[in-house]
XYZ file of C-alpha atoms in Angstrom:
335
model
C 100.508 72.006 104.879
C 98.668 74.254 102.392
C 96.291 77.002 103.420
C 92.647 75.925 103.884
C 90.268 76.429 100.977
C 87.676 79.198 101.064
C 84.924 76.592 101.515
C 86.682 75.051 104.527
C 87.318 78.471 106.053
C 83.640 79.399 105.669
C 82.602 76.126 107.315
C 84.959 76.706 110.250
C 83.683 80.266 110.626
C 80.064 79.079 110.614
C 80.847 76.463 113.245
C 82.344 79.123 115.500
C 79.284 81.336 115.092
C 77.003 78.457 116.045
C 78.883 78.014 119.323
C 78.538 81.698 120.232
C 75.344 83.311 121.452
C 73.911 86.784 121.951
C 76.375 89.559 122.685
C 79.365 87.245 122.282
C 78.428 86.623 118.636
C 78.050 90.371 117.982
C 81.393 91.080 119.666
C 83.061 88.305 117.661
C 81.680 89.597 114.349
C 82.877 93.139 115.092
C 86.320 91.799 115.889
C 86.371 89.826 112.637
C 85.404 92.957 110.716
C 88.299 94.831 112.329
C 90.754 92.066 111.445
C 89.516 91.943 107.833
C 89.846 95.706 107.549
C 93.385 95.671 108.981
C 94.397 92.776 106.722
C 93.050 94.552 103.631
C 95.002 97.670 104.560
C 98.180 95.632 105.060
C 97.745 93.856 101.718
C 97.057 97.153 99.984
C 100.259 98.515 101.520
C 102.295 95.532 100.321
C 100.825 95.772 96.822
C 101.594 99.485 96.758
C 105.225 98.907 97.745
C 105.683 96.267 95.054
C 104.197 98.591 92.446
C 106.570 101.272 93.669
C 109.484 98.865 93.157
C 108.231 98.176 89.632
C 108.152 101.908 88.927
C 111.691 102.307 90.256
C 112.917 99.479 88.023
C 111.206 100.996 84.972
C 113.063 104.233 85.673
C 116.410 102.578 86.390
C 119.023 103.855 83.900
C 120.643 100.424 83.477
C 117.595 98.284 82.754
C 118.432 96.220 79.643
C 116.060 96.407 76.709
C 115.155 92.724 76.877
C 114.210 92.970 80.550
C 111.575 95.624 79.926
C 110.134 95.468 76.437
C 111.719 93.722 73.492
C 110.607 93.189 69.932
C 112.589 92.562 66.774
C 110.978 95.666 65.285
C 111.917 98.009 68.161
C 114.870 100.357 67.602
C 117.370 100.634 70.441
C 118.023 104.371 70.246
C 115.309 106.437 71.865
C 114.115 107.410 75.311
C 110.745 106.196 76.592
C 108.446 108.674 78.245
C 108.599 106.332 81.257
C 112.209 107.464 81.647
C 113.733 104.173 80.527
C 116.888 104.763 78.542
C 117.260 102.070 75.919
C 120.967 101.718 75.282
C 122.967 99.630 72.866
C 123.391 96.172 74.354
C 126.860 95.467 75.726
C 128.420 92.366 77.229
C 126.441 92.837 80.471
C 123.044 93.173 78.835
C 120.707 90.217 79.125
C 120.658 88.059 76.018
C 117.362 86.536 74.958
C 117.532 83.461 72.722
C 114.442 82.467 70.792
C 113.796 78.798 71.644
C 114.645 76.166 69.027
C 112.428 73.591 70.740
C 109.311 73.699 72.885
C 106.100 75.690 73.025
C 107.433 78.910 71.498
C 109.817 77.448 68.900
C 107.243 77.588 66.087
C 106.619 81.314 66.549
C 108.276 83.795 64.227
C 110.682 85.801 66.460
C 109.609 88.995 64.678
C 106.067 88.519 66.017
C 107.121 87.934 69.640
C 107.135 90.829 72.110
C 108.793 90.362 75.515
C 106.901 92.559 77.955
C 107.614 92.185 81.647
C 104.407 91.335 83.547
C 105.716 92.774 86.803
C 106.725 96.104 85.281
C 103.677 96.356 83.032
C 100.939 94.908 85.189
C 97.806 95.647 83.192
C 96.459 96.461 79.756
C 96.529 100.200 80.494
C 100.321 100.125 80.695
C 100.514 98.219 77.407
C 98.061 100.658 75.827
C 100.356 103.530 76.848
C 103.255 101.900 75.007
C 101.045 101.321 71.975
C 99.907 104.954 71.983
C 103.546 106.048 72.095
C 104.178 103.968 68.997
C 106.771 101.842 70.787
C 104.919 98.568 70.348
C 101.825 97.295 68.611
C 99.338 94.610 69.542
C 99.236 93.367 65.949
C 101.536 92.735 63.031
C 100.886 92.904 59.306
C 100.525 89.572 57.529
C 101.015 91.233 54.142
C 103.233 94.285 54.503
C 101.319 97.454 53.678
C 97.874 95.889 53.908
C 95.193 95.883 56.590
C 95.512 92.136 57.014
C 96.836 91.819 60.559
C 97.189 89.250 63.346
C 97.815 89.624 67.086
C 101.425 89.713 68.251
C 102.580 87.097 70.747
C 103.241 88.688 74.155
C 105.452 86.810 76.605
C 106.914 87.688 79.998
C 110.026 86.404 81.713
C 108.954 87.654 85.158
C 106.136 86.722 87.503
C 103.235 89.149 87.690
C 101.975 90.638 90.945
C 99.001 88.305 90.693
C 101.231 85.235 90.334
C 103.344 86.311 93.301
C 100.302 86.627 95.533
C 99.006 83.228 94.428
C 102.339 81.506 95.077
C 103.056 83.011 98.481
C 99.555 83.469 99.857
C 97.837 80.403 98.439
C 100.096 77.711 96.959
C 102.961 77.533 99.443
C 102.730 76.672 103.148
C 103.962 79.035 105.876
C 107.629 79.734 105.103
C 108.552 80.932 108.575
C 112.148 79.837 109.257
C 112.588 78.568 105.682
C 115.076 79.402 102.919
C 113.820 80.259 99.438
C 116.138 80.255 96.420
C 115.111 81.860 93.136
C 117.116 80.452 90.217
C 117.674 83.129 87.593
C 116.274 85.986 89.668
C 116.653 88.578 86.862
C 115.032 91.804 88.165
C 114.353 90.296 91.604
C 110.578 90.067 91.258
C 110.211 86.760 93.140
C 112.550 88.026 95.862
C 110.445 91.125 96.488
C 107.246 89.070 96.449
C 108.688 86.576 98.947
C 109.741 89.432 101.227
C 106.347 91.136 101.368
C 104.019 88.145 100.965
C 105.802 85.496 103.059
C 107.709 85.035 106.303
C 110.660 83.226 104.714
C 113.774 83.605 106.865
C 116.235 83.802 103.958
C 115.379 84.825 100.379
C 118.248 84.316 97.950
C 118.411 85.040 94.243
C 120.998 83.513 91.931
C 121.566 85.508 88.745
C 124.462 85.200 86.306
C 124.003 88.637 84.709
C 125.977 91.363 86.511
C 123.793 94.175 85.196
C 120.622 92.560 86.523
C 122.310 91.815 89.858
C 123.205 95.478 90.167
C 119.583 96.504 89.624
C 118.383 93.996 92.224
C 120.933 95.199 94.765
C 119.850 98.798 94.174
C 116.232 97.833 94.941
C 117.254 95.800 98.003
C 119.183 98.779 99.343
C 116.567 101.421 98.548
C 113.685 99.441 100.067
C 115.784 98.081 102.957
C 115.206 94.407 102.202
C 118.692 93.221 103.157
C 117.582 91.763 106.486
C 116.197 88.791 104.551
C 117.054 89.220 100.857
C 120.377 88.525 99.144
C 121.460 88.266 95.505
C 124.387 86.131 94.357
C 125.902 86.941 90.977
C 126.880 83.484 89.811
C 126.212 80.555 87.521
C 123.645 78.401 89.320
C 125.793 75.322 88.597
C 128.392 76.717 91.029
C 125.892 76.956 93.898
C 125.404 73.302 94.794
C 125.590 73.836 98.566
C 123.043 76.663 98.500
C 120.560 74.654 96.461
C 120.963 71.582 98.648
C 120.031 73.654 101.714
C 117.037 75.396 100.148
C 113.539 74.620 101.380
C 111.811 76.175 98.363
C 113.361 76.482 94.902
C 111.701 78.761 92.353
C 112.193 78.102 88.625
C 110.138 80.702 86.759
C 110.615 80.712 82.966
C 114.223 80.292 83.837
C 116.137 78.739 80.922
C 114.095 78.452 77.731
C 114.712 81.992 76.449
C 118.150 82.458 77.998
C 120.222 79.398 77.166
C 120.970 77.245 74.158
C 119.478 73.750 74.139
C 122.706 72.014 75.170
C 123.181 74.435 78.062
C 119.613 73.850 79.247
C 120.233 70.101 79.273
C 123.387 70.576 81.345
C 121.618 72.760 83.914
C 118.610 70.474 84.254
C 120.835 67.453 84.814
C 122.690 69.428 87.480
C 119.439 70.394 89.191
C 118.228 66.803 89.148
C 121.461 65.734 90.829
C 121.410 68.471 93.458
C 117.721 68.926 94.338
C 117.277 65.625 96.152
C 116.304 66.599 99.696
C 113.020 64.906 100.493
C 110.299 67.412 101.268
C 111.963 70.245 99.336
C 109.400 72.246 97.344
C 109.827 73.329 93.716
C 107.742 76.140 92.251
C 107.915 76.112 88.461
C 106.498 77.993 85.495
C 105.803 76.176 83.256
C 105.506 72.589 84.521
C 108.604 70.406 84.733
C 107.106 68.087 82.148
C 106.672 70.974 79.715
C 110.172 72.304 80.357
C 111.791 68.918 79.788
C 109.665 67.339 77.081
C 111.786 68.604 74.168
C 115.159 68.199 75.897
C 117.169 64.970 75.900
C 117.855 64.884 79.655
C 116.742 61.320 80.519
C 115.257 62.734 83.740
C 112.545 60.534 85.225
C 110.127 62.946 86.899
C 108.172 60.201 88.674
C 111.233 59.161 90.691
C 112.226 62.767 91.406
C 109.101 64.720 92.374
C 105.438 64.461 93.281
C 103.228 67.190 91.863
C 101.045 68.876 94.473
C 97.592 69.758 93.113
C 96.745 73.451 93.267
C 93.217 74.821 93.376
C 93.330 77.720 90.928
C 89.575 78.302 91.168
C 89.705 79.013 94.907
C 91.778 82.170 94.434
C 89.756 85.381 94.137
C 90.708 87.386 91.056
C 89.819 90.961 90.100
C 89.473 89.726 86.519
C 88.626 86.119 85.607
C 90.546 86.508 82.334
C 93.750 86.522 84.397
C 93.224 82.988 85.713
C 95.354 81.494 82.925
C 98.361 83.222 84.544
C 97.830 81.090 87.630
C 97.278 77.837 85.795
C 100.866 77.817 84.518
C 102.175 77.732 88.101
C 103.103 74.252 89.342
C 104.179 73.010 92.771
C 106.215 69.873 93.406
C 107.600 68.028 96.408
C 110.957 66.275 95.991
C 110.694 62.581 96.836
C 114.175 61.351 95.969
């Protein structure tokens, strides 16, 4: 069962106040104020820890270029002032494949900048990179002229805002549940699940050894191993784990990291394995969008039921960020 809407919560609160009189109402209101204050402090603490993790990842000596900031025009040999060493990519470094089909296929790869939303949370961080000359917000339409157009920024990780929406608004209470993040990369969803939910087991599956090493370093440093685990493996070898999961997260998981034929193979595997009725799937983008250009023959109507999410009921510091939330989709497996 999803969390109540703000309107419903206000109605329930008003009903309680109406049933209380005199000093009892004053005492109740003071207690509510204390709870709100304590909750705000706890949330601020959780946000601060997650930002600390992001800082640690930015400074990690083995972060691959494509996991942090990647553009076709960016040279690989220099050291960022944020202490990220950009090294020549080896066999362990994450490979990003520009999509041949789908939403981003029509974009010129030279105008696409991969910038991790978890590591670079706001425009100030992007502005810092621009000021350092490491990236630009625009590209020249006619080389050497002032005719420019905005670059296309994409992220392969969930932002802090998206994490809070998923775990504090979209999903039900995960107490006693198992969450599996497919393609956990830097571990962003795992950290969010740890601090924003009560999930009993939080498991990431990541095929890239270098990224697994970074995740394990964060898990160890922040002592998350009581609930968080990372498996370095091809997701197609983890049938039993997926079958037992209560919540499966698929966040921008295949489009930029696998060739079309590989994506088709993985999606067919997931359709075969994720069949437990009541299992929840969190996806970005929607399943329909992910599958529409792939020849999978998957019938979504017989597989899942999309659960409507109220994106407008989530308080945002900046309304311009609401489009981040609207890409998040929640499904219940029906067969």
